[in-house]
Coordinates of C-alpha atoms in Angstrom, one line a residue:
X1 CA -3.6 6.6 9.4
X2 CA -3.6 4.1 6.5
X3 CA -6.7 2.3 5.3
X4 CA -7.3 -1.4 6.5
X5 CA -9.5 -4.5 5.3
X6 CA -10.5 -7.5 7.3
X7 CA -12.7 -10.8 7.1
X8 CA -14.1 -12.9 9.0
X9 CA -16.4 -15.6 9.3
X10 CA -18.1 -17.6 11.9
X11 CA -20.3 -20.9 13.0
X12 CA -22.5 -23.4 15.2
X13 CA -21.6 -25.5 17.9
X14 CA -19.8 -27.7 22.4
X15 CA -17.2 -27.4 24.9
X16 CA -13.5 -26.9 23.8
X17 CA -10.6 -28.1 26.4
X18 CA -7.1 -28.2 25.8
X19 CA -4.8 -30.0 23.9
X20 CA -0.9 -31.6 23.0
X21 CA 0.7 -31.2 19.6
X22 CA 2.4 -32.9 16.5
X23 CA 4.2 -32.3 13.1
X24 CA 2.5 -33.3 10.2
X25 CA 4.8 -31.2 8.0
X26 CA 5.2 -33.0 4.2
X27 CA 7.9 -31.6 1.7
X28 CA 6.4 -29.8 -1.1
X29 CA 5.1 -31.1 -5.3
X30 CA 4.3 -30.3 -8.3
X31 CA 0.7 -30.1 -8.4
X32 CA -2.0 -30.0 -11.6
X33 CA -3.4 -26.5 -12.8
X34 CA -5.5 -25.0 -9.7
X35 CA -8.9 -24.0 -12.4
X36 CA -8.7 -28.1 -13.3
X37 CA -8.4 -29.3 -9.4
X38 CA -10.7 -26.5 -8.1
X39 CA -13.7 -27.6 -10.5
X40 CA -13.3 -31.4 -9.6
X41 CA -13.6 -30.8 -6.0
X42 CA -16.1 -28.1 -6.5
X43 CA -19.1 -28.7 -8.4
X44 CA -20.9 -26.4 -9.5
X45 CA -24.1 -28.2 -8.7
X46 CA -23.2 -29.4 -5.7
X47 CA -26.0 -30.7 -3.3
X48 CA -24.7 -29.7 -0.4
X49 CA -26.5 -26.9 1.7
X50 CA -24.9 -23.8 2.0
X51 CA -24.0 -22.1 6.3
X52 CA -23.3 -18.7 6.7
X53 CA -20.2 -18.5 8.5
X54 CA -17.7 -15.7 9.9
X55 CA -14.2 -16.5 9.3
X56 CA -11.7 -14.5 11.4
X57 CA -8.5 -13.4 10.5
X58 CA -6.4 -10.4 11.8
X59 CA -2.6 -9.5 12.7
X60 CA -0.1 -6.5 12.3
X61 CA -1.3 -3.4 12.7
X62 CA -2.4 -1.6 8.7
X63 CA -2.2 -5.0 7.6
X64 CA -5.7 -6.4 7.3
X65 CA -8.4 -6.5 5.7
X66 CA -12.2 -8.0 5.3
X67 CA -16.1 -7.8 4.6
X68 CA -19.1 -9.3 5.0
X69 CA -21.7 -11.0 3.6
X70 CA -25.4 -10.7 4.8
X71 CA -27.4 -13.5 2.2
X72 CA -27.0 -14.2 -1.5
X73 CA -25.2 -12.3 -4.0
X74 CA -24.7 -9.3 -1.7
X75 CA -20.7 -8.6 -0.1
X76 CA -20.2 -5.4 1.8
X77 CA -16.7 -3.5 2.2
X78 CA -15.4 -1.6 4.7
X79 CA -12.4 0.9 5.1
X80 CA -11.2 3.8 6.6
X81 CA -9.3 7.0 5.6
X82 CA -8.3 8.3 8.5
X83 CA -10.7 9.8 9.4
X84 CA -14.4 8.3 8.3
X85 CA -15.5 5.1 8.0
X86 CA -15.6 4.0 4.2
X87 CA -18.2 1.1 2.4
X88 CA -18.7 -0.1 -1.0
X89 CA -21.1 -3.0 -1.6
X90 CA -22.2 -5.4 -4.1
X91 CA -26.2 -5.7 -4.6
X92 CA -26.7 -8.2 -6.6
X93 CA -26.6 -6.3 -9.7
X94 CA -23.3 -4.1 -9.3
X95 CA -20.8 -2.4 -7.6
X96 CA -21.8 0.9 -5.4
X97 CA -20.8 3.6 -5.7
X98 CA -20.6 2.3 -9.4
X99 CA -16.9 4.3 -9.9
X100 CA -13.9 3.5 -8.5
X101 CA -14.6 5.4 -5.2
X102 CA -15.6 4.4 -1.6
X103 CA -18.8 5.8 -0.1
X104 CA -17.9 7.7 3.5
X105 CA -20.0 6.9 6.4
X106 CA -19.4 7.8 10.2
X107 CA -16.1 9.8 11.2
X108 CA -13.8 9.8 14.6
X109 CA -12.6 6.9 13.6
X110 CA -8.7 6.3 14.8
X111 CA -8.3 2.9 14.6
X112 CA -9.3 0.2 11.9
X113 CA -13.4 -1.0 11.7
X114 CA -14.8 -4.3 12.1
X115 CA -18.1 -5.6 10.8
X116 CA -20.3 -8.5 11.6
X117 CA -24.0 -9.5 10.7
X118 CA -26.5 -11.2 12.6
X119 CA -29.8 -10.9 9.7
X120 CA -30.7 -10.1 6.3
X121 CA -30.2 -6.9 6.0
X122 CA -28.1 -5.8 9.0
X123 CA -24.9 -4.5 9.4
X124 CA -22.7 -3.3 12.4
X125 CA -19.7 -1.3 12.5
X126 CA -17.5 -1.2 15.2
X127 CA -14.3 1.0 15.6
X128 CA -12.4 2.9 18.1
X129 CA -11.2 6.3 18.5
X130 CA -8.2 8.3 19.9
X131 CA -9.3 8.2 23.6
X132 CA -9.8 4.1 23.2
X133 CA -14.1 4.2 23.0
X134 CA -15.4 1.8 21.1
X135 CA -17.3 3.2 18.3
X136 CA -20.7 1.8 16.5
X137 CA -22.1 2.4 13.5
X138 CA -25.3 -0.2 12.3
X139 CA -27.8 -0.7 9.1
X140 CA -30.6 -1.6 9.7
X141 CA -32.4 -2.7 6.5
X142 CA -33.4 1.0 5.7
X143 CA -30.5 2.9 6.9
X144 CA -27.6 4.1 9.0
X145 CA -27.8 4.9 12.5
X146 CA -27.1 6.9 14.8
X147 CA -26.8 8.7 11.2
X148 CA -25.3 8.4 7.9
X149 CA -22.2 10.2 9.2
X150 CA -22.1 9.6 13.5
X151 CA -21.2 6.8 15.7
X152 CA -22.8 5.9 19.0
X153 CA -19.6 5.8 22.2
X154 CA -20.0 2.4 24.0
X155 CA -17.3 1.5 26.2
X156 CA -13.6 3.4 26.8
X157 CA -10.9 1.8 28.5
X158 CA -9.3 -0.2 24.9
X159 CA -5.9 0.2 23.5
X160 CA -6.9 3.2 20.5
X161 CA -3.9 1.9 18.6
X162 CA -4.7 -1.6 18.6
X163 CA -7.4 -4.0 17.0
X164 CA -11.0 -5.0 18.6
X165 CA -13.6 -8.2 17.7
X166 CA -16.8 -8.6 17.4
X167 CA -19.1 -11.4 17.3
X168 CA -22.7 -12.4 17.1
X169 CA -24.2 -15.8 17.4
X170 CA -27.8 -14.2 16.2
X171 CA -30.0 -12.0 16.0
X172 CA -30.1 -8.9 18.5
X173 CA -26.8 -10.6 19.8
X174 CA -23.5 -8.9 20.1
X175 CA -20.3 -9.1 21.7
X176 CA -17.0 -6.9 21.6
X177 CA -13.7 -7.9 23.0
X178 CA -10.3 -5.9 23.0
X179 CA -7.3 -5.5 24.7
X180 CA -6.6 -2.6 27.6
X181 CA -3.4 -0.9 27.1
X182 CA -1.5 -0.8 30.4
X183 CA -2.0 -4.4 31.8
X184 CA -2.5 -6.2 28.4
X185 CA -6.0 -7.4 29.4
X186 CA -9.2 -8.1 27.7
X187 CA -11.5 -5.9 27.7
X188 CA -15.8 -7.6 26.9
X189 CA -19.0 -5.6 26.4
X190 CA -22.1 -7.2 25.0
X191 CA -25.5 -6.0 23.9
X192 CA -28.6 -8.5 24.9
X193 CA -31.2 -7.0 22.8
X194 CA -32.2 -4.1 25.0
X195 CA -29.1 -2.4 25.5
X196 CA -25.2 -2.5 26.1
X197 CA -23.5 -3.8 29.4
X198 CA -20.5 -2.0 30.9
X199 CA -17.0 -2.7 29.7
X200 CA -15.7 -6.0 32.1
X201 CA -12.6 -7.5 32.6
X202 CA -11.8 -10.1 31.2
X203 CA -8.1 -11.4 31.9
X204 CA -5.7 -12.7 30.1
X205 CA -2.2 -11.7 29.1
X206 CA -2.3 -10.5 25.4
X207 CA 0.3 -10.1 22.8
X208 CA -1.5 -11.0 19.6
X209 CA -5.6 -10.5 20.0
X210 CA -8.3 -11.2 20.8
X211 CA -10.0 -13.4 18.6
X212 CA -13.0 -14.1 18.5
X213 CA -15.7 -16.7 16.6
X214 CA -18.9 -18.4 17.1
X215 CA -20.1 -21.8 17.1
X216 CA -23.2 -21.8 17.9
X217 CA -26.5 -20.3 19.1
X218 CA -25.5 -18.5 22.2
X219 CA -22.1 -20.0 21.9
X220 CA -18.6 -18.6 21.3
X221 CA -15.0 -18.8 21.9
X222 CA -12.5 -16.1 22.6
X223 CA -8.6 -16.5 21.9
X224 CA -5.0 -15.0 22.2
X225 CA -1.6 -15.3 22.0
X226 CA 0.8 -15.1 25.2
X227 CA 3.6 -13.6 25.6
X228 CA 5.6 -17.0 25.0
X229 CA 3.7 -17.2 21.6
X230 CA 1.2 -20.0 22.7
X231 CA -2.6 -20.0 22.2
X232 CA -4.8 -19.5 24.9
X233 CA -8.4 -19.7 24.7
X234 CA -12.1 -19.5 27.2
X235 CA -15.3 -20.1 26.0
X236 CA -18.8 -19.1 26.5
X237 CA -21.7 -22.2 27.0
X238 CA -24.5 -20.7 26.7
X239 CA -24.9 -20.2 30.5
X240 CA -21.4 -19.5 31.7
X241 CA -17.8 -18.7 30.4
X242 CA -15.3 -21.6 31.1
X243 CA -13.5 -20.3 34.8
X244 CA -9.8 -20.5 33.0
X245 CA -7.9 -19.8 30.0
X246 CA -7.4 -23.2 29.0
X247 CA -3.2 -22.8 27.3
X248 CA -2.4 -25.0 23.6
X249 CA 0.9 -26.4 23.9
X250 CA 2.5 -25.0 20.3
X251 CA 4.1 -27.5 18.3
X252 CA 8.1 -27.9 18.1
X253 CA 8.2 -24.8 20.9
X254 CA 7.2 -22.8 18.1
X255 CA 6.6 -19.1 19.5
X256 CA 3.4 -17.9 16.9
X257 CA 3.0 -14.1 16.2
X258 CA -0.2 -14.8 13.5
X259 CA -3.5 -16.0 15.2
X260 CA -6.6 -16.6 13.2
X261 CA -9.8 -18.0 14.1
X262 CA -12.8 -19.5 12.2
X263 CA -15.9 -22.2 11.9
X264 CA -18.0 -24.2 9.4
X265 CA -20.5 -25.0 11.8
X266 CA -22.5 -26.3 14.8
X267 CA -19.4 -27.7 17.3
X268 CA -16.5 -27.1 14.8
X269 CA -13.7 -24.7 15.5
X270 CA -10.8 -24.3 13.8
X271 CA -7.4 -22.4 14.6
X272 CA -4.5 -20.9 12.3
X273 CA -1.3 -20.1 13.7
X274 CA 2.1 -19.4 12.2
X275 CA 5.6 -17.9 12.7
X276 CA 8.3 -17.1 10.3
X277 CA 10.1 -20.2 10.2
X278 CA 7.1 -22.4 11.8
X279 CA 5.1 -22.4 8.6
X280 CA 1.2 -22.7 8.5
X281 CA -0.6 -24.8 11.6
X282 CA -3.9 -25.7 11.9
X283 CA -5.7 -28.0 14.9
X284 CA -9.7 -27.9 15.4
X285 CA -12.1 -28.7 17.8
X286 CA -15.0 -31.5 16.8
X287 CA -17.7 -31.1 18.9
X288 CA -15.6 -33.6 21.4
X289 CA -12.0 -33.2 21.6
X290 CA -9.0 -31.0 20.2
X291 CA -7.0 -32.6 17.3
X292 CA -3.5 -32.8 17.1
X293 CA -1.7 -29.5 15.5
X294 CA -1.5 -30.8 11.7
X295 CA 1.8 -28.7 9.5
X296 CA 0.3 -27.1 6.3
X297 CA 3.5 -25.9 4.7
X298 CA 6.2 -26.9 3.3
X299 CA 10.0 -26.8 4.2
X300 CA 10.8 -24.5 1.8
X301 CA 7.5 -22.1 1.7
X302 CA 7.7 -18.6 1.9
X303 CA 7.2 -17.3 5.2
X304 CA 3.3 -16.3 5.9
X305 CA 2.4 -13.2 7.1
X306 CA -1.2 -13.2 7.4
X307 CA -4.1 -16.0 6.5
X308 CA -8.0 -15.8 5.7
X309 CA -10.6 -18.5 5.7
X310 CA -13.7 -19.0 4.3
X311 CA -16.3 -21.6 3.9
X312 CA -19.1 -22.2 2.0
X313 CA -20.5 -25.6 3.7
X314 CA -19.8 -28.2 6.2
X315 CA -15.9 -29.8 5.7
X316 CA -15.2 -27.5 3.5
X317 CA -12.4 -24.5 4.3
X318 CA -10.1 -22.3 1.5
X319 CA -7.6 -21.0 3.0
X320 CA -5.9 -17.7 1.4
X321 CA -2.4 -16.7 2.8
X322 CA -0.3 -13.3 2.8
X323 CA 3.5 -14.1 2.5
X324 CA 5.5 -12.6 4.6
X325 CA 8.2 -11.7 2.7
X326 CA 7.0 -11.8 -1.2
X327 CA 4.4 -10.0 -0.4
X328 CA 1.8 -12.7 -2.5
X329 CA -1.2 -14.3 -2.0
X330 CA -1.5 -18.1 -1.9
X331 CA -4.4 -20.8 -2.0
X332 CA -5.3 -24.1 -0.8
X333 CA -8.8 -25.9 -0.2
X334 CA -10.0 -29.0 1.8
X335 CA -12.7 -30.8 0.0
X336 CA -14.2 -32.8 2.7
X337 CA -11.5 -35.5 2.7
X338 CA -8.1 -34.2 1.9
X339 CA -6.2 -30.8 1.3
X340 CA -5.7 -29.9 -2.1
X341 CA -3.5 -29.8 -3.9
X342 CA -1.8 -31.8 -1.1
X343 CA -1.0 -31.2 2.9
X344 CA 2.3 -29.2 2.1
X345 CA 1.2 -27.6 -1.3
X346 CA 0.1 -24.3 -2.0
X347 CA -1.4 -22.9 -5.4
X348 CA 0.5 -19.5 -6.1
X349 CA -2.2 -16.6 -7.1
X350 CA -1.0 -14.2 -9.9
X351 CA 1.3 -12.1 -9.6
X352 CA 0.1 -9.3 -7.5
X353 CA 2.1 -7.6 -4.8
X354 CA -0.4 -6.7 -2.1
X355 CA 0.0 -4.7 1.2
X356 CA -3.0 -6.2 3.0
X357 CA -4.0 -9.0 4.1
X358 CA -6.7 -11.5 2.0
X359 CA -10.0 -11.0 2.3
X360 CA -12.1 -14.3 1.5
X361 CA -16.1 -14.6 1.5
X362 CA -18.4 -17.1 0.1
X363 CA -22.2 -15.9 -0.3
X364 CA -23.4 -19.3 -1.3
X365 CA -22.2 -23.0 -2.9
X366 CA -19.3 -23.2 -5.2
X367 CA -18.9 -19.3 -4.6
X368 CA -15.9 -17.4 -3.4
X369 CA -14.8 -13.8 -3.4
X370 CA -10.9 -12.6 -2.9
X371 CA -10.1 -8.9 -1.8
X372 CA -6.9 -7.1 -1.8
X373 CA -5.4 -3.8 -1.3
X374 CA -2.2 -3.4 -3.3
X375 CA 1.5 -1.5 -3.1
X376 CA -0.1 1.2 -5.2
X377 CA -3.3 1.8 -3.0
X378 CA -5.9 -0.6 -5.5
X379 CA -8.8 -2.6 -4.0
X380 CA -8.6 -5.8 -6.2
X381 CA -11.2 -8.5 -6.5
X382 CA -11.2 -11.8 -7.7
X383 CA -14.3 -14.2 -7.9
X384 CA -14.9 -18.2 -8.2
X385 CA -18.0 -18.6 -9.9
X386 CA -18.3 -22.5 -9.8
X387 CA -16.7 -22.9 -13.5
X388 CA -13.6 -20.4 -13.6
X389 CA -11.9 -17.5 -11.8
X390 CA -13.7 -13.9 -12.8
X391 CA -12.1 -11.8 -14.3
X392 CA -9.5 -14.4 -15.0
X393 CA -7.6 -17.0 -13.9
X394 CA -4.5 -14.1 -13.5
X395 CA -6.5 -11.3 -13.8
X396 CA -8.1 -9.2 -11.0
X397 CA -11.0 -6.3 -10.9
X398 CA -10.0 -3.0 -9.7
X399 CA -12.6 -1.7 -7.1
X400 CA -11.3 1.3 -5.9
X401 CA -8.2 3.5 -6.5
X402 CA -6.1 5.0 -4.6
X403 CA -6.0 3.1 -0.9
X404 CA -4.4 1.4 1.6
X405 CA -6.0 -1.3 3.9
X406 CA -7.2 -1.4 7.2
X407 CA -10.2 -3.4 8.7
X408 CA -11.2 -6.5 9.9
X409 CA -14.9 -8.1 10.1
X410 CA -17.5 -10.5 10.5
X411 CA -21.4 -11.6 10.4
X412 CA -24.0 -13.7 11.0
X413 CA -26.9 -14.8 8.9
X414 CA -30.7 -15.8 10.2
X415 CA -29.4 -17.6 13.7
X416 CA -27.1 -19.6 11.5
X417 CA -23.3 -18.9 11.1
X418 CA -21.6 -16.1 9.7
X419 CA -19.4 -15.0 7.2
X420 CA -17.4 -10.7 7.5
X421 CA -15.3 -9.3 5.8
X422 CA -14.4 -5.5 6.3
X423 CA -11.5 -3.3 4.9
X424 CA -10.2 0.3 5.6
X425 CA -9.8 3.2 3.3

């Protein structure tokens, strides 16, 4: 099975409801260079406070891909071969392994991994295996566990050929959601610091999902797409999940196949959608009410496949997009106050023809970090730094050599947000 990447990042948080819609669709313009726009907006000494975060994207099956972050200057990768679960992570100081391999960590894996992180240090790894089990692998500060080459069985009942989530909202605090293959279900099992519950029901009619993200301490939302393409969504208070699936009415009758889900923090949600003719669409949740859907494409923009989110502080998102067709990555940013380089705009990436979906993280301030997997089977990377792109502006770092991608992830930092990314070799 091919190799898979996935990110994900998540947040703070109070009690989303449901919602109408409206086009804010804008033709597209020539915009200024993205390096120039980028360091206006972004300062590199910036006073705002950096939040962890977990950003969650995920769609078509072998076509993700993510890691996670668990504090400054480190990023963790995940992948899978087939077989084992892979990892190579950043330390502060460099790449290991230092070549251009993958280490291999627990094996029976059948079905993409996901990662999330609720403390310095910490690291879990779910997956699941050909029977449908959900499979865990964790670090914790000293090393793996079970062992350096085992995972622990939790639950079986979950579709093995489709994708899981996981989510934490602190420490000790976990929750994994996915999708039962004959009734189309979700499937919840959640660990509450002394050990795992049984694998629930959880309802719902899935076609694209679940989704999950946090926005809060002891706070999180769970989403989906239905079979008529709309968002549905329940959430958990902190004493209680909402009784319903509360239903989004989609824009234009719009029927989305691409679902994303992510936060900056305490009571902020936001969700991606998108079809092939529909464009990007983004509405969020404010700690009070549900926007509006808002259009963030143009008429004439290539059709997305996948998108990834990240964010480094409060009103502040970059959104990375996989297009559907092309095959390319694109970028946009909102700066607090408006989208750059404008509602409808995009800034194109180089060149690169990739076969997963983006991978975005930001460790800190003024800091983000792109991941890749391309045609050829190369983990790329790509770094903002606060002053320039690293390597280049059009140049990329190869990683790893050869893959494919095939993961999704997500973590949590110190009781705070979260930010995960995790791909599959």
């Amino acid at each position: 099975m091919a190799p898979l990447l996935k990110i994900f990042i998540q947040w703070l948080p109070t009690l989303p409801g449901t919602l109408k819609s409206k086009n804010h669709g804008q033709s597209a313009m020539e915009v200024p260079s993205f390096s120039e726009v980028y360091e206006q907006q972004h300062p590199i000494n910036s006073p705002q406070a950096f939040h962890d975060k977990a950003v969650h994207t995920l769609d078509e099956e072998n076509k993700q891909i993510s890691s996670v972050s668990w504090g400054k200057d480190h990023l963790d990768i995940f992948g899978f071969n087939g077989e084992n679960l892979t990892h190579k992570y950043w330390d502060g100081h460099q790449w290991n392994p230092s070549d251009h391999t993958m280490e291999q960590l627990g094996q029976g894996l059948a079905t993409r991994p996901v990662s999330i992180s609720w403390g310095t240090g910490r690291l879990d790894i779910f997956g699941l295996d050909e029977d449908g089990t959900i499979l865990h692998q964790y670090y914790d500060g000293t090393a793996w566990k079970p062992n350096v080459a085992e995972f622990e069985r939790l639950g079986k009942g979950c579709n093995p050929s489709d994708e899981i989530a996981a989510s934490t909202w602190g420490s000790d605090s976990m929750d994994v959601f996915c999708r039962d293959p004959e009734d189309e279900q979700i499937l919840h099992q959640y660990y509450n610091g002394h050990g795992w519950s049984e694998l629930e029901r959880f309802g719902g009619d899935v076609t694209v999902g679940p989704r999950v993200v946090s926005w809060g301490k002891n706070h999180m939302a769970v989403f989906f797409l239905d079979r008529d393409g709309e968002v549905n969504q329940r959430y958990w208070d902190g004493s209680q999940w909402s009784n319903e699936w509360d239903t989004f009415t989609n824009p234009k009758e719009y029927k989305f196949d691409t679902l994303s889900v992510s936060s900056w923090g305490e009571n902020r949600i936001d969700v991606w959608a998108a079809e092939r003719n529909s464009g990007l669409w983004h509405l969020y949740w404010d700690g009070y009410q549900w926007s509006e859907w808002e259009c963030l494409s143009g008429p004439d923009d290539e059709p997305i496949d996948h998108v990834s989110v990240a964010s480094w502080s409060v009103n502040k998102l970059d959104v990375v997009t996989l297009g559907r067709d092309d095959r390319q990555y694109r970028y946009k940013f909102y700066d607090g106050a408006s989208w750059q380089p404008s509602v409808s705009a995009w800034y194109d990436r180089p060149g690169v023809e990739f076969e997963s979906i983006p991978s975005v993280i930001s460790w800190g301030p003024n800091r983000l970090d792109i991941f890749g997997v391309t045609a050829d089977d190369k983990l790329l990377h790509q770094a903002w730094t606060g002053y320039d792109w690293y390597p280049g502006d059009e140049e990329w770092e190869t990683l790893s050599e050869p893959q494919k991608a095939e993961a999704k992830s997500k973590s949590f930092l110190d009781g705070q947000e979260s930010i995960e990314i995790e791909l599959r070799v």
